[in-house]
């Protein structure tokens, strides 16, 4: 059975791939997915990744508010009739759009960095990388496995939407 990495080990491996210290999509780093993965480990990794994603996105939200107030001329916190503070609607809209811009820019940059040299990435050949597990199209990988850097990207994508 394959040695399954913890989510922080996946993150460290992905960071090494992003800076070019390790090769991307290396079959030697194959990680179990689907029926080969332990459910308890999967759930723990998902909770840890979701918590890390939430903290990161809260920081980005704060940055978005600061940018909206500083550069955009939007008003900062206001007080309602009961004395409670709130953000005006335009400031909230800018903040939320900024978070999405940040996340999708990072996501697109990461997948491009990881998969740029793969023959299936652009402009075609997508059928070669169908990681559904049943029919593994990459001969170097066992069924129900995926390279560690791709697994990290999938875990982060899942945690964003949770």
PDB file of C-alpha atoms in Angstrom:
ATOM      1  CA  UNK A   1       0.000   0.000   0.000  1.00  0.00           C
ATOM      2  CA  UNK A   2       1.144   3.551  -0.718  1.00  0.00           C
ATOM      3  CA  UNK A   3       2.313   5.788   2.085  1.00  0.00           C
ATOM      4  CA  UNK A   4      -0.286   8.534   2.368  1.00  0.00           C
ATOM      5  CA  UNK A   5       1.112  11.968   3.199  1.00  0.00           C
ATOM      6  CA  UNK A   6      -0.475  14.310   5.739  1.00  0.00           C
ATOM      7  CA  UNK A   7      -1.969  17.524   4.392  1.00  0.00           C
ATOM      8  CA  UNK A   8       1.005  19.626   5.608  1.00  0.00           C
ATOM      9  CA  UNK A   9       3.398  17.192   3.912  1.00  0.00           C
ATOM     10  CA  UNK A  10       1.373  17.580   0.714  1.00  0.00           C
ATOM     11  CA  UNK A  11       1.624  21.358   1.132  1.00  0.00           C
ATOM     12  CA  UNK A  12       5.404  21.184   1.620  1.00  0.00           C
ATOM     13  CA  UNK A  13       5.760  18.944  -1.444  1.00  0.00           C
ATOM     14  CA  UNK A  14       3.572  21.267  -3.532  1.00  0.00           C
ATOM     15  CA  UNK A  15       5.617  24.285  -2.388  1.00  0.00           C
ATOM     16  CA  UNK A  16       8.807  22.532  -3.518  1.00  0.00           C
ATOM     17  CA  UNK A  17       7.170  21.900  -6.900  1.00  0.00           C
ATOM     18  CA  UNK A  18       6.042  25.542  -7.164  1.00  0.00           C
ATOM     19  CA  UNK A  19       9.597  26.827  -6.599  1.00  0.00           C
ATOM     20  CA  UNK A  20      11.057  24.255  -8.989  1.00  0.00           C
ATOM     21  CA  UNK A  21      12.963  22.160  -6.428  1.00  0.00           C
ATOM     22  CA  UNK A  22      10.996  18.990  -7.307  1.00  0.00           C
ATOM     23  CA  UNK A  23       9.505  17.800 -10.593  1.00  0.00           C
ATOM     24  CA  UNK A  24       5.790  18.302 -11.122  1.00  0.00           C
ATOM     25  CA  UNK A  25       3.417  15.360 -11.556  1.00  0.00           C
ATOM     26  CA  UNK A  26       6.049  12.860 -10.446  1.00  0.00           C
ATOM     27  CA  UNK A  27       4.533   9.335 -10.426  1.00  0.00           C
ATOM     28  CA  UNK A  28       6.935   8.410  -7.609  1.00  0.00           C
ATOM     29  CA  UNK A  29       4.900  10.676  -5.289  1.00  0.00           C
ATOM     30  CA  UNK A  30       1.601   8.929  -6.065  1.00  0.00           C
ATOM     31  CA  UNK A  31      -1.001   9.301  -3.330  1.00  0.00           C
ATOM     32  CA  UNK A  32      -4.082   7.157  -2.768  1.00  0.00           C
ATOM     33  CA  UNK A  33      -7.504   8.560  -3.577  1.00  0.00           C
ATOM     34  CA  UNK A  34     -11.027   7.233  -3.466  1.00  0.00           C
ATOM     35  CA  UNK A  35     -11.345   3.674  -2.164  1.00  0.00           C
ATOM     36  CA  UNK A  36      -7.595   3.389  -1.458  1.00  0.00           C
ATOM     37  CA  UNK A  37      -7.623   6.324   0.973  1.00  0.00           C
ATOM     38  CA  UNK A  38      -8.425   5.876   4.656  1.00  0.00           C
ATOM     39  CA  UNK A  39     -11.678   7.715   5.419  1.00  0.00           C
ATOM     40  CA  UNK A  40     -10.531   8.986   8.838  1.00  0.00           C
ATOM     41  CA  UNK A  41      -7.327  10.419   7.381  1.00  0.00           C
ATOM     42  CA  UNK A  42      -9.236  11.996   4.507  1.00  0.00           C
ATOM     43  CA  UNK A  43     -11.685  13.675   6.875  1.00  0.00           C
ATOM     44  CA  UNK A  44      -8.911  14.924   9.176  1.00  0.00           C
ATOM     45  CA  UNK A  45      -6.939  16.318   6.226  1.00  0.00           C
ATOM     46  CA  UNK A  46     -10.068  18.004   4.892  1.00  0.00           C
ATOM     47  CA  UNK A  47     -10.825  19.634   8.263  1.00  0.00           C
ATOM     48  CA  UNK A  48      -7.218  20.844   8.654  1.00  0.00           C
ATOM     49  CA  UNK A  49      -7.104  22.202   5.094  1.00  0.00           C
ATOM     50  CA  UNK A  50     -10.494  23.893   5.501  1.00  0.00           C
ATOM     51  CA  UNK A  51      -9.396  25.584   8.732  1.00  0.00           C
ATOM     52  CA  UNK A  52      -6.165  26.790   7.097  1.00  0.00           C
ATOM     53  CA  UNK A  53      -8.113  28.022   4.061  1.00  0.00           C
ATOM     54  CA  UNK A  54     -10.575  29.881   6.314  1.00  0.00           C
ATOM     55  CA  UNK A  55      -7.793  31.656   8.209  1.00  0.00           C
ATOM     56  CA  UNK A  56      -6.073  32.594   4.951  1.00  0.00           C
ATOM     57  CA  UNK A  57      -9.271  33.884   3.371  1.00  0.00           C
ATOM     58  CA  UNK A  58     -10.116  35.928   6.477  1.00  0.00           C
ATOM     59  CA  UNK A  59      -6.731  37.630   6.144  1.00  0.00           C
ATOM     60  CA  UNK A  60      -7.404  38.268   2.446  1.00  0.00           C
ATOM     61  CA  UNK A  61     -10.853  39.657   3.325  1.00  0.00           C
ATOM     62  CA  UNK A  62      -9.252  42.101   5.757  1.00  0.00           C
ATOM     63  CA  UNK A  63      -6.814  43.146   3.058  1.00  0.00           C
ATOM     64  CA  UNK A  64      -9.727  43.622   0.658  1.00  0.00           C
ATOM     65  CA  UNK A  65     -11.491  45.953   3.093  1.00  0.00           C
ATOM     66  CA  UNK A  66      -8.292  47.932   3.622  1.00  0.00           C
ATOM     67  CA  UNK A  67      -7.800  48.296  -0.135  1.00  0.00           C
ATOM     68  CA  UNK A  68     -11.432  49.277  -0.646  1.00  0.00           C
ATOM     69  CA  UNK A  69     -11.237  51.970   2.024  1.00  0.00           C
ATOM     70  CA  UNK A  70      -7.792  53.254   1.077  1.00  0.00           C
ATOM     71  CA  UNK A  71      -7.843  53.211  -2.719  1.00  0.00           C
ATOM     72  CA  UNK A  72     -11.461  52.892  -3.669  1.00  0.00           C
ATOM     73  CA  UNK A  73     -12.905  55.687  -1.630  1.00  0.00           C
ATOM     74  CA  UNK A  74     -15.404  53.335  -0.003  1.00  0.00           C
ATOM     75  CA  UNK A  75     -16.442  54.193   3.505  1.00  0.00           C
ATOM     76  CA  UNK A  76     -15.055  52.211   6.439  1.00  0.00           C
ATOM     77  CA  UNK A  77     -17.192  50.894   9.282  1.00  0.00           C
ATOM     78  CA  UNK A  78     -20.413  52.746   9.925  1.00  0.00           C
ATOM     79  CA  UNK A  79     -22.735  52.744  12.918  1.00  0.00           C
ATOM     80  CA  UNK A  80     -26.419  51.890  12.773  1.00  0.00           C
ATOM     81  CA  UNK A  81     -29.088  53.407  15.004  1.00  0.00           C
ATOM     82  CA  UNK A  82     -28.293  50.924  17.763  1.00  0.00           C
ATOM     83  CA  UNK A  83     -24.584  51.797  17.689  1.00  0.00           C
ATOM     84  CA  UNK A  84     -23.475  48.525  16.043  1.00  0.00           C
ATOM     85  CA  UNK A  85     -20.684  48.698  13.467  1.00  0.00           C
ATOM     86  CA  UNK A  86     -21.181  47.409   9.944  1.00  0.00           C
ATOM     87  CA  UNK A  87     -19.576  47.687   6.524  1.00  0.00           C
ATOM     88  CA  UNK A  88     -21.423  49.502   3.752  1.00  0.00           C
ATOM     89  CA  UNK A  89     -22.744  47.300   0.933  1.00  0.00           C
ATOM     90  CA  UNK A  90     -20.209  48.478  -1.667  1.00  0.00           C
ATOM     91  CA  UNK A  91     -17.312  47.778   0.678  1.00  0.00           C
ATOM     92  CA  UNK A  92     -18.639  44.256   1.309  1.00  0.00           C
ATOM     93  CA  UNK A  93     -19.077  43.670  -2.429  1.00  0.00           C
ATOM     94  CA  UNK A  94     -15.530  44.813  -3.156  1.00  0.00           C
ATOM     95  CA  UNK A  95     -14.163  42.676  -0.302  1.00  0.00           C
ATOM     96  CA  UNK A  96     -15.947  39.543  -1.551  1.00  0.00           C
ATOM     97  CA  UNK A  97     -14.888  40.141  -5.160  1.00  0.00           C
ATOM     98  CA  UNK A  98     -11.295  40.675  -3.995  1.00  0.00           C
ATOM     99  CA  UNK A  99     -11.302  37.341  -2.129  1.00  0.00           C
ATOM    100  CA  UNK A 100     -12.563  35.513  -5.224  1.00  0.00           C
ATOM    101  CA  UNK A 101     -10.030  37.284  -7.455  1.00  0.00           C
ATOM    102  CA  UNK A 102      -7.226  36.314  -5.081  1.00  0.00           C
ATOM    103  CA  UNK A 103      -8.303  32.674  -4.766  1.00  0.00           C
ATOM    104  CA  UNK A 104      -8.899  32.052  -8.461  1.00  0.00           C
ATOM    105  CA  UNK A 105      -5.669  33.819  -9.442  1.00  0.00           C
ATOM    106  CA  UNK A 106      -3.711  31.623  -7.013  1.00  0.00           C
ATOM    107  CA  UNK A 107      -5.575  28.518  -8.171  1.00  0.00           C
ATOM    108  CA  UNK A 108      -4.945  29.210 -11.864  1.00  0.00           C
ATOM    109  CA  UNK A 109      -1.291  30.037 -11.181  1.00  0.00           C
ATOM    110  CA  UNK A 110      -0.794  26.821  -9.195  1.00  0.00           C
ATOM    111  CA  UNK A 111      -2.375  24.503 -11.759  1.00  0.00           C
ATOM    112  CA  UNK A 112      -0.456  26.222 -14.552  1.00  0.00           C
ATOM    113  CA  UNK A 113       2.837  25.852 -12.656  1.00  0.00           C
ATOM    114  CA  UNK A 114       2.202  22.188 -11.874  1.00  0.00           C
ATOM    115  CA  UNK A 115       0.860  21.080 -15.236  1.00  0.00           C
ATOM    116  CA  UNK A 116       2.528  23.414 -17.755  1.00  0.00           C
ATOM    117  CA  UNK A 117       4.895  20.795 -19.194  1.00  0.00           C
ATOM    118  CA  UNK A 118       2.324  17.980 -19.269  1.00  0.00           C
ATOM    119  CA  UNK A 119       1.332  16.939 -22.786  1.00  0.00           C
ATOM    120  CA  UNK A 120      -2.339  16.949 -21.788  1.00  0.00           C
ATOM    121  CA  UNK A 121      -2.455  20.463 -20.300  1.00  0.00           C
ATOM    122  CA  UNK A 122      -2.825  22.655 -23.370  1.00  0.00           C
ATOM    123  CA  UNK A 123      -4.435  22.621 -25.900  1.00  0.00           C
ATOM    124  CA  UNK A 124      -5.651  19.019 -25.758  1.00  0.00           C
ATOM    125  CA  UNK A 125      -5.153  15.494 -24.480  1.00  0.00           C
ATOM    126  CA  UNK A 126      -7.449  15.812 -21.447  1.00  0.00           C
ATOM    127  CA  UNK A 127      -8.533  12.184 -21.724  1.00  0.00           C
ATOM    128  CA  UNK A 128      -5.007  11.153 -20.651  1.00  0.00           C
ATOM    129  CA  UNK A 129      -5.428  12.596 -17.162  1.00  0.00           C
ATOM    130  CA  UNK A 130      -8.839  11.342 -16.123  1.00  0.00           C
ATOM    131  CA  UNK A 131      -8.039  10.549 -12.514  1.00  0.00           C
ATOM    132  CA  UNK A 132     -11.284   8.691 -11.924  1.00  0.00           C
ATOM    133  CA  UNK A 133      -9.315   5.674 -10.769  1.00  0.00           C
ATOM    134  CA  UNK A 134     -11.140   3.029 -12.764  1.00  0.00           C
ATOM    135  CA  UNK A 135      -9.221   3.502 -15.982  1.00  0.00           C
ATOM    136  CA  UNK A 136      -5.856   5.039 -15.199  1.00  0.00           C
ATOM    137  CA  UNK A 137      -4.654   6.767 -18.342  1.00  0.00           C
ATOM    138  CA  UNK A 138      -1.131   7.458 -17.062  1.00  0.00           C
ATOM    139  CA  UNK A 139       0.654   4.093 -17.179  1.00  0.00           C
ATOM    140  CA  UNK A 140       3.183   4.986 -14.462  1.00  0.00           C
ATOM    141  CA  UNK A 141       0.406   5.390 -11.862  1.00  0.00           C
ATOM    142  CA  UNK A 142      -1.529   2.639 -10.151  1.00  0.00           C
ATOM    143  CA  UNK A 143      -5.338   2.760 -10.213  1.00  0.00           C
ATOM    144  CA  UNK A 144      -6.870   5.130  -7.654  1.00  0.00           C
ATOM    145  CA  UNK A 145      -3.690   7.173  -7.235  1.00  0.00           C
ATOM    146  CA  UNK A 146      -2.715  10.696  -8.166  1.00  0.00           C
ATOM    147  CA  UNK A 147       0.583  12.680  -7.944  1.00  0.00           C
ATOM    148  CA  UNK A 148       1.033  14.434  -4.575  1.00  0.00           C
ATOM    149  CA  UNK A 149       1.051  17.959  -6.011  1.00  0.00           C
ATOM    150  CA  UNK A 150      -2.257  17.359  -7.795  1.00  0.00           C
ATOM    151  CA  UNK A 151      -3.757  15.851  -4.668  1.00  0.00           C
ATOM    152  CA  UNK A 152      -2.784  18.981  -2.741  1.00  0.00           C
ATOM    153  CA  UNK A 153      -4.504  21.147  -5.341  1.00  0.00           C
ATOM    154  CA  UNK A 154      -7.634  19.005  -5.096  1.00  0.00           C
ATOM    155  CA  UNK A 155      -7.633  19.200  -1.287  1.00  0.00           C
ATOM    156  CA  UNK A 156      -7.270  22.988  -1.406  1.00  0.00           C
ATOM    157  CA  UNK A 157     -10.049  23.297  -4.001  1.00  0.00           C
ATOM    158  CA  UNK A 158     -12.345  21.186  -1.834  1.00  0.00           C
ATOM    159  CA  UNK A 159     -11.507  23.191   1.286  1.00  0.00           C
ATOM    160  CA  UNK A 160     -12.288  26.478  -0.508  1.00  0.00           C
ATOM    161  CA  UNK A 161     -15.794  25.352  -1.308  1.00  0.00           C
ATOM    162  CA  UNK A 162     -16.436  23.945   2.161  1.00  0.00           C
TER     163      UNK A 162
END
